[in-house]
Tab-separated table of C-alpha atoms in Angstrom:
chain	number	residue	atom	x	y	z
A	1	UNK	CA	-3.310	-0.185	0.320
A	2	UNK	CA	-3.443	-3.822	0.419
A	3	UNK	CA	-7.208	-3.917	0.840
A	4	UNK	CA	-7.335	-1.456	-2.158
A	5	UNK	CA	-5.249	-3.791	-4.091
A	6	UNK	CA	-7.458	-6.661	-2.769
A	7	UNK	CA	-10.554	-5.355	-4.026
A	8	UNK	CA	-9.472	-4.447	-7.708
A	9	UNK	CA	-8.259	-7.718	-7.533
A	10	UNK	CA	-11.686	-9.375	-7.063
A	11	UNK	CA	-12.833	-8.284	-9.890
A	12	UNK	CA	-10.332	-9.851	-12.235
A	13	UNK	CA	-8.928	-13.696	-11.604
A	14	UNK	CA	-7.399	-14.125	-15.096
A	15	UNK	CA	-6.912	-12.606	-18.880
A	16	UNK	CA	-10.748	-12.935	-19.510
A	17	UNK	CA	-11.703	-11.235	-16.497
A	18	UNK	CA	-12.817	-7.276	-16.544
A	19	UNK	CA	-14.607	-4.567	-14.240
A	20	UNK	CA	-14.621	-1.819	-12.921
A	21	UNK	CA	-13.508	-0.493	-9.687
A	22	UNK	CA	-15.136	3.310	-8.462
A	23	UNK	CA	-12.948	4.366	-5.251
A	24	UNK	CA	-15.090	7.004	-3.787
A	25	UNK	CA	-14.066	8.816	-0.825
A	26	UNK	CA	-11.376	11.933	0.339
A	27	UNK	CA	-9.394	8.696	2.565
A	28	UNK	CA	-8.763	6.442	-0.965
A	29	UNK	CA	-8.624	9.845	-3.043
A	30	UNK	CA	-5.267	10.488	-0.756
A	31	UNK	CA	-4.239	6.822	-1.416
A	32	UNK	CA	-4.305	7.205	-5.008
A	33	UNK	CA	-3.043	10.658	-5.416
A	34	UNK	CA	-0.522	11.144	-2.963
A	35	UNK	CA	3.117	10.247	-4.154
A	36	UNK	CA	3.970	8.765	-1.254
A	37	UNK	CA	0.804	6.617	-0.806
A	38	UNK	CA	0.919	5.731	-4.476
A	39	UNK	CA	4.068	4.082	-4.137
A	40	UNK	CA	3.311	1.306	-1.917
A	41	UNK	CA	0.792	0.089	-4.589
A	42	UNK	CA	1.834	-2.786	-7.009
A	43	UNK	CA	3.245	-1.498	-10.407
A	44	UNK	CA	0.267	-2.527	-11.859
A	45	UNK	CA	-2.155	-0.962	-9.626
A	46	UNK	CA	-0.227	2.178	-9.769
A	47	UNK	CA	-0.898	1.948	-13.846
A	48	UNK	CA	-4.467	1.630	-13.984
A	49	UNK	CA	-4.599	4.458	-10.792
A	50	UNK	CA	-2.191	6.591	-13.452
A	51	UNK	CA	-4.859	5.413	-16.476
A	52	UNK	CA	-7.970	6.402	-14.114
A	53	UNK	CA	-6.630	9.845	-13.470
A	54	UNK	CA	-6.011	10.503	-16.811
A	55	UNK	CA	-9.590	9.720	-17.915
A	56	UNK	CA	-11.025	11.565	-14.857
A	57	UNK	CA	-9.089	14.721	-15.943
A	58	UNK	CA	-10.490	14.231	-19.558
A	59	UNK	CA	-13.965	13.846	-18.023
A	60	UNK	CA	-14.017	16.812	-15.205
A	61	UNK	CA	-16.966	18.499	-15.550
A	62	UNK	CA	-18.724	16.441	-18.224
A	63	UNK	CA	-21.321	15.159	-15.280
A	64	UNK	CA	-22.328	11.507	-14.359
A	65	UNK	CA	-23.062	10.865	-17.997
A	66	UNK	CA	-19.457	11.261	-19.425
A	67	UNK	CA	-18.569	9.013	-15.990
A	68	UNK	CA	-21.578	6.329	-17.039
A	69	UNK	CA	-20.130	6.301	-20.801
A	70	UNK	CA	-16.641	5.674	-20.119
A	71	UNK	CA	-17.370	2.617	-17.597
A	72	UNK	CA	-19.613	1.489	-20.360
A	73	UNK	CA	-16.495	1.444	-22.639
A	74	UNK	CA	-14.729	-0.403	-19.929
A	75	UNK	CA	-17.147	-3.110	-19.092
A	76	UNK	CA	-18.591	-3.326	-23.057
A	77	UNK	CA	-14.645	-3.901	-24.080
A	78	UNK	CA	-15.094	-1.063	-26.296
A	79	UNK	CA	-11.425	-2.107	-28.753
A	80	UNK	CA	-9.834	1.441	-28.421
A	81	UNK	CA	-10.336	1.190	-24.086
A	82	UNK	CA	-8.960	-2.274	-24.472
A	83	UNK	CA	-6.227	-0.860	-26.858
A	84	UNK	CA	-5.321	2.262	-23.865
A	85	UNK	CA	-5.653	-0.388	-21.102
A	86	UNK	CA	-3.343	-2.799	-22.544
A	87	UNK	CA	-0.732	0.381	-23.679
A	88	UNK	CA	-0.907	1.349	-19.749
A	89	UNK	CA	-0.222	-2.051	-18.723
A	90	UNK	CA	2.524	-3.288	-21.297
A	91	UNK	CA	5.321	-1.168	-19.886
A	92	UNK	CA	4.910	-2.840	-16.343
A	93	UNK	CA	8.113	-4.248	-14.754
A	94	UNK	CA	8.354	-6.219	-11.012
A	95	UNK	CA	11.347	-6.313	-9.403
A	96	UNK	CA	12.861	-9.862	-9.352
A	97	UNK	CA	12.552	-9.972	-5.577
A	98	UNK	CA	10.504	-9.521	-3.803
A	99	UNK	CA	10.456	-7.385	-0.815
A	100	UNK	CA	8.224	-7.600	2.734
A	101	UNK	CA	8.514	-5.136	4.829
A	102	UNK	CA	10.081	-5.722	8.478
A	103	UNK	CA	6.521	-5.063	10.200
A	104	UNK	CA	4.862	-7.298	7.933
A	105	UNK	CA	7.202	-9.905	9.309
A	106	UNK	CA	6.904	-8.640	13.457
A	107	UNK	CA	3.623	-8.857	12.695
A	108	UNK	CA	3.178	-12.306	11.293
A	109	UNK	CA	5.757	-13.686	13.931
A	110	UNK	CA	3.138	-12.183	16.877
A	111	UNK	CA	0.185	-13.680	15.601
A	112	UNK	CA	1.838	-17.082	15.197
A	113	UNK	CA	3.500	-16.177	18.868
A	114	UNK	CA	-0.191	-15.830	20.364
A	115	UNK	CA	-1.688	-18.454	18.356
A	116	UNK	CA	0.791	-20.610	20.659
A	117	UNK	CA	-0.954	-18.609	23.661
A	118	UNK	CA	2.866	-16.826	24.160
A	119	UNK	CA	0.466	-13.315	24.342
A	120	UNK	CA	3.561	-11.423	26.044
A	121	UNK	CA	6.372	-12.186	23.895
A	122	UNK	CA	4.051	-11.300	21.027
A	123	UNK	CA	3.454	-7.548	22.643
A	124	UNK	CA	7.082	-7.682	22.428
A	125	UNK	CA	6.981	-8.396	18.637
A	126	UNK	CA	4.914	-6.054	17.977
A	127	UNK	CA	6.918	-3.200	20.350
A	128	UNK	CA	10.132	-3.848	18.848
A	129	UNK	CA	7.960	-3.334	15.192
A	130	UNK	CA	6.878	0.281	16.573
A	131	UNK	CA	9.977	1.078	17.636
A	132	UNK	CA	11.666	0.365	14.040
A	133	UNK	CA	8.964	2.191	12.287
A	134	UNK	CA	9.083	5.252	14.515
A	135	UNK	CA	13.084	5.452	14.536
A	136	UNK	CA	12.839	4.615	10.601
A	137	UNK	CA	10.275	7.871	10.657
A	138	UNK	CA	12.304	9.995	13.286
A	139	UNK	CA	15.920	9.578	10.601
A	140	UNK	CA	13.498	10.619	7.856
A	141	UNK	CA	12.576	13.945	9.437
A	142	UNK	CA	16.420	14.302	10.739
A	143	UNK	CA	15.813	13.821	14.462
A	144	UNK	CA	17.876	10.384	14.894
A	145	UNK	CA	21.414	9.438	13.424
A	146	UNK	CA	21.267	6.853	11.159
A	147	UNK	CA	22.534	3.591	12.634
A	148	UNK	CA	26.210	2.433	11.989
A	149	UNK	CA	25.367	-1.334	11.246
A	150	UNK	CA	22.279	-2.899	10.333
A	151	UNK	CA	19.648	-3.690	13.172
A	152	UNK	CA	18.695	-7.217	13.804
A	153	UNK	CA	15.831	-8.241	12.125
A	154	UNK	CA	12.663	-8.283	14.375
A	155	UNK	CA	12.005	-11.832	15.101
A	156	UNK	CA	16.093	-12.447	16.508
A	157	UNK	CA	15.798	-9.129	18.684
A	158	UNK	CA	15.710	-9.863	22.348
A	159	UNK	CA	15.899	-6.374	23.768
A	160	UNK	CA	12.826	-5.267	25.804
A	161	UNK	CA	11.408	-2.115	24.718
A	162	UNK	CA	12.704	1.077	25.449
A	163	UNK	CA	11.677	4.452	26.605
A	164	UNK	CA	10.881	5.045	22.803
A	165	UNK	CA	7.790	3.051	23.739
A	166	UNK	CA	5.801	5.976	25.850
A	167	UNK	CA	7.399	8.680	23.184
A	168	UNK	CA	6.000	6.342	20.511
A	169	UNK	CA	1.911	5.779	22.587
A	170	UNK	CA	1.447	9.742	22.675
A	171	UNK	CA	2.979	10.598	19.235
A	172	UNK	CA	0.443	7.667	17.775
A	173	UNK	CA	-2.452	8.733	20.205
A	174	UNK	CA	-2.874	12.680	19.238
């Protein structure tokens, strides 16, 4: 997601900015479909992905010419694109915080662990990271009680891995 986001963002550095962006590919057509993918996008990504799908469904099976004209009206600022872009993107709202996910923070604390050459206690970082996602995924499909207080965050954990750590190698290995 972030290297979608990344990309689009290349493309525009401020208000005067435009482009256009093709995604092509069955991997990035399930990033930008699928609910749950969707969501991990900025709100503003996910409007121009909602804005995108909405012209692709006007312009299935019109050919590469209907395709060619429309990113003409993008990238020639044709007014009434401009007008639908700016409609899509008006309604926008971020939250006021902002929110990082706990492996984005394991991860961040085991590169600056091995950047200090501590290579084991960043393994361990990035173990106790697994382990969170995979429990996080094993409540979601119903296969682990939900915790009865809040687990430390990753970086003031101490506890070695557990046995989760083979069950969580195969399951990610298959």
């Amino acid at each position: 997601m972030q290297r979608i986001e990344q990309g689009m963002g290349r493309g525009v550095r401020d208000s005067d900015d435009h482009c256009a962006v093709l995604l092509v590919g069955s991997k990035l057509a399930m990033a930008t479909r699928d609910p749950d993918w969707k969501k991990l996008f900025s709100p503003a990504t996910r409007a121009q992905l909602d804005l995108s799908n909405q012209v692709a469904v006007q312009l299935k099976g019109q050919g590469l010419d209907a395709v060619r004209s429309a990113l003409t009206a993008c990238l020639d600022r044709d007014p009434n694109w401009v007008e639908r872009s700016r409609r899509a993107l008006a309604e926008i709202r971020y939250l006021d915080a902002g929110t990082i996910r706990p492996e984005a923070i394991a991860i961040r604390a085991a590169f600056d662990l091995a950047s200090a050459g501590q290579y084991s206690a960043a393994a361990d970082e990035i173990q106790r990271a697994i382990n969170g996602i995979e429990d996080t995924l094993l409540r979601t499909e119903g296969q682990l009680p939900a915790p009865r207080h809040p687990p430390s965050s990753p970086s003031s954990s101490k506890a070695s891995p557990s046995r989760r750590t083979e069950r969580c190698s195969s399951r990610w290995s298959e």
